[in-house]
Amino acid sequence: MPTLQAGASGPWMKAWVAVRLASSKRQWKNAAKGCRRMIELARVKEPYLGASLEARLERGMAHRMAREFDLAVEDLALVEESCPEALEPALLKGQAYCLKGQKDIAGQIFSELFERAPDKDRTVLWIVGTCLSARDADDALAWVEKIKADAPRELANFVALSYRPPYEKAVEAGRRILHRAPESARVRSNLAWPLIELARFREAVE
């Protein structure tokens, strides 16, 4: 979501409010239109430094949510080119390609991102989440193996396994984490889903 910076007023503020309202209602095409208006205004005069790129990033996200993946990639690629050090544009672009069904391109984007990332574990966790948002558990599990830290790797593995059968593996992974950290409410809550898939309803509600 574009932020409202000091110095933003008039038509820009009106467009910003329109984008915020449309996004809150999940009216993604209207949100994209509002972002287009912000980009047009920024061409005349940016209300603050980076306003145009910020609005373009938001428009790419809106196009992605509207499943207008080619438009999303176009916007996100431009932001990535302008801010090559930023991770988010590349991740979102990779996700758009995942959702388009072009896993090979998405994989190349993620691999390049991984190679240049200073915090590789954190980057992999983002990539795993991106793959799972596209319901791609197989690729997510392949990335999980690259996580060095034990606890994040075990948690990511459990979450990814929950997205595909056989769900017994997810249950086993969740149980192992709970044996070590029984206070983990997050794992206990997420464990309900594979148990439900296995029709183990009594265990799911415990």
Coordinates of C-alpha atoms in Angstrom, one line a residue:
M1 CA 0.0 0.0 0.0
P2 CA 1.4 3.4 -0.9
T3 CA 2.2 5.4 2.2
L4 CA 1.0 8.9 2.9
Q5 CA 4.0 11.1 3.3
A6 CA 4.4 14.7 4.4
G7 CA 3.8 17.0 1.5
A8 CA 1.2 14.8 -0.2
S9 CA -2.0 16.6 -0.6
G10 CA -4.8 17.5 -3.1
P11 CA -5.2 15.1 -6.1
W12 CA -2.5 12.8 -4.8
M13 CA -4.2 12.4 -1.4
K14 CA -7.5 11.8 -3.2
A15 CA -6.0 9.1 -5.3
W16 CA -4.2 7.6 -2.3
V17 CA -7.5 7.3 -0.4
A18 CA -9.2 5.7 -3.4
V19 CA -6.5 3.1 -3.6
R20 CA -6.7 2.4 0.1
L21 CA -10.5 2.1 0.0
A22 CA -10.5 -0.2 -3.0
S23 CA -7.8 -2.5 -1.5
S24 CA -9.7 -2.7 1.8
K25 CA -12.7 -4.0 -0.3
R26 CA -10.5 -6.3 -2.4
Q27 CA -11.5 -4.4 -5.5
W28 CA -8.2 -4.9 -7.1
K29 CA -8.9 -3.5 -10.5
N30 CA -10.1 -0.3 -9.0
A31 CA -7.0 -0.2 -6.8
A32 CA -4.9 -0.6 -9.9
K33 CA -6.7 2.3 -11.5
G34 CA -6.1 4.5 -8.5
C35 CA -2.4 3.6 -8.6
R36 CA -2.3 4.6 -12.3
R37 CA -3.7 8.0 -11.3
M38 CA -1.0 8.4 -8.7
I39 CA 1.7 7.5 -11.3
E40 CA 0.3 10.1 -13.7
L41 CA 0.4 12.7 -11.0
A42 CA 3.9 11.8 -10.1
R43 CA 5.1 12.3 -13.7
V44 CA 4.2 16.0 -13.3
K45 CA 5.6 16.3 -9.8
E46 CA 6.4 13.7 -7.1
P47 CA 4.9 14.6 -3.8
Y48 CA 7.9 12.9 -2.2
L49 CA 10.9 11.0 -3.4
G50 CA 10.1 7.5 -4.6
A51 CA 6.3 8.1 -4.8
S52 CA 6.1 7.0 -8.4
L53 CA 7.9 3.7 -7.8
E54 CA 5.9 3.1 -4.6
A55 CA 2.6 3.5 -6.5
R56 CA 3.9 1.3 -9.3
L57 CA 4.8 -1.5 -6.9
E58 CA 1.3 -1.3 -5.4
R59 CA -0.2 -1.4 -8.9
G60 CA 1.8 -4.5 -9.6
M61 CA 0.5 -6.1 -6.4
A62 CA -3.1 -5.1 -7.3
H63 CA -2.8 -6.6 -10.8
R64 CA -1.4 -9.8 -9.2
M65 CA -4.4 -10.0 -6.9
A66 CA -6.7 -9.4 -9.8
R67 CA -4.9 -12.3 -11.6
E68 CA -3.7 -9.9 -14.3
F69 CA -0.3 -11.5 -14.2
D70 CA 1.2 -10.0 -17.4
L71 CA 0.4 -6.5 -16.2
A72 CA 1.7 -7.4 -12.7
V73 CA 5.0 -8.6 -14.1
E74 CA 5.4 -5.5 -16.2
D75 CA 5.1 -3.2 -13.2
L76 CA 7.1 -5.3 -10.9
A77 CA 10.0 -5.7 -13.4
L78 CA 10.2 -1.9 -13.7
V79 CA 10.4 -1.4 -10.0
E80 CA 13.0 -4.2 -9.7
E81 CA 15.1 -2.6 -12.4
S82 CA 14.9 0.8 -10.5
C83 CA 15.6 -0.8 -7.1
P84 CA 17.8 -3.9 -7.8
E85 CA 18.7 -4.2 -4.1
A86 CA 15.1 -4.6 -3.0
L87 CA 13.8 -8.2 -2.5
E88 CA 10.1 -7.6 -2.6
P89 CA 9.7 -6.7 -6.3
A90 CA 11.6 -9.8 -7.4
L91 CA 9.6 -12.1 -5.0
L92 CA 6.3 -10.7 -6.2
K93 CA 7.4 -11.1 -9.8
G94 CA 8.4 -14.7 -9.1
Q95 CA 5.0 -15.3 -7.5
A96 CA 3.2 -13.9 -10.5
Y97 CA 5.1 -16.3 -12.8
C98 CA 4.2 -19.1 -10.4
L99 CA 0.5 -18.2 -10.6
K100 CA 0.8 -18.0 -14.4
G101 CA 2.1 -21.6 -14.3
Q102 CA 5.6 -20.6 -15.6
K103 CA 7.5 -22.3 -12.8
D104 CA 10.8 -22.4 -14.7
I105 CA 10.9 -18.6 -14.9
A106 CA 9.9 -18.3 -11.3
G107 CA 12.6 -20.7 -10.2
Q108 CA 15.2 -18.7 -12.1
I109 CA 14.1 -15.5 -10.4
F110 CA 14.2 -17.1 -7.0
S111 CA 17.6 -18.7 -7.6
E112 CA 19.1 -15.3 -8.7
L113 CA 17.5 -13.7 -5.7
F114 CA 18.9 -16.3 -3.3
E115 CA 22.5 -15.9 -4.7
R116 CA 22.6 -12.1 -4.0
A117 CA 20.6 -12.1 -0.8
P118 CA 22.7 -11.1 2.3
D119 CA 20.3 -13.0 4.7
K120 CA 19.7 -16.3 2.8
D121 CA 17.6 -18.0 5.4
R122 CA 15.2 -15.1 5.6
T123 CA 15.1 -14.9 1.8
V124 CA 14.3 -18.6 1.5
L125 CA 11.5 -18.3 4.0
W126 CA 10.0 -15.6 1.8
I127 CA 10.4 -17.8 -1.3
V128 CA 8.8 -20.8 0.5
G129 CA 5.8 -18.6 1.4
T130 CA 5.6 -17.3 -2.1
C131 CA 5.6 -20.9 -3.5
L132 CA 2.9 -21.9 -1.1
S133 CA 0.8 -18.9 -1.9
A134 CA 0.8 -20.4 -5.5
R135 CA -0.1 -23.8 -4.0
D136 CA 3.3 -25.2 -5.1
A137 CA 4.3 -27.4 -2.2
D138 CA 6.9 -29.4 -4.2
D139 CA 9.0 -26.3 -5.0
A140 CA 8.5 -25.0 -1.5
L141 CA 9.9 -28.2 0.0
A142 CA 12.9 -28.1 -2.3
W143 CA 13.7 -24.6 -1.0
V144 CA 13.1 -25.6 2.7
E145 CA 16.2 -27.8 2.4
K146 CA 18.4 -24.6 1.9
I147 CA 17.4 -23.1 5.3
K148 CA 20.4 -23.5 7.6
A149 CA 18.9 -22.8 11.0
D150 CA 17.2 -25.8 12.5
A151 CA 14.0 -24.4 14.0
P152 CA 12.9 -22.2 11.0
R153 CA 13.7 -25.2 8.7
E154 CA 11.5 -27.6 10.7
L155 CA 8.7 -25.1 10.9
A156 CA 8.8 -24.3 7.2
N157 CA 9.0 -28.0 6.4
F158 CA 5.9 -28.7 8.5
V159 CA 3.9 -25.9 6.9
A160 CA 4.9 -27.0 3.4
L161 CA 4.0 -30.6 4.0
S162 CA 0.5 -29.4 5.2
Y163 CA -0.2 -28.3 1.6
R164 CA 0.0 -31.8 0.0
P165 CA -0.7 -35.5 0.7
P166 CA 0.2 -37.8 2.3
Y167 CA -0.8 -35.6 5.2
E168 CA 0.7 -38.1 7.7
K169 CA 4.0 -36.6 7.0
A170 CA 2.8 -33.2 8.0
V171 CA 1.3 -34.6 11.2
E172 CA 4.6 -36.3 12.0
A173 CA 6.5 -33.1 11.4
G174 CA 4.1 -31.1 13.5
R175 CA 4.3 -33.6 16.4
R176 CA 8.1 -33.5 16.4
I177 CA 8.0 -29.7 16.8
L178 CA 5.4 -29.9 19.6
H179 CA 7.4 -32.6 21.4
R180 CA 10.3 -30.1 21.6
A181 CA 8.2 -26.9 21.9
P182 CA 4.8 -27.9 23.3
E183 CA 3.9 -24.2 23.9
S184 CA 3.9 -23.5 20.2
A185 CA 0.3 -22.3 19.6
R186 CA 1.0 -21.7 15.9
V187 CA 2.0 -25.3 15.2
R188 CA -0.8 -26.7 17.3
S189 CA -3.3 -24.6 15.3
N190 CA -1.8 -25.4 11.9
L191 CA -1.7 -29.1 12.8
A192 CA -5.5 -29.2 12.8
W193 CA -5.6 -28.9 9.0
P194 CA -3.7 -32.1 8.0
L195 CA -5.6 -33.9 10.8
I196 CA -8.9 -32.8 9.3
E197 CA -7.7 -33.9 5.9
L198 CA -7.1 -37.4 7.4
A199 CA -10.5 -37.3 9.1
R200 CA -8.9 -37.5 12.5
F201 CA -11.4 -34.9 13.8
R202 CA -11.1 -35.7 17.5
E203 CA -7.3 -35.1 17.4
A204 CA -7.9 -31.9 15.4
V205 CA -10.0 -30.3 18.1
E206 CA -7.8 -31.2 21.0

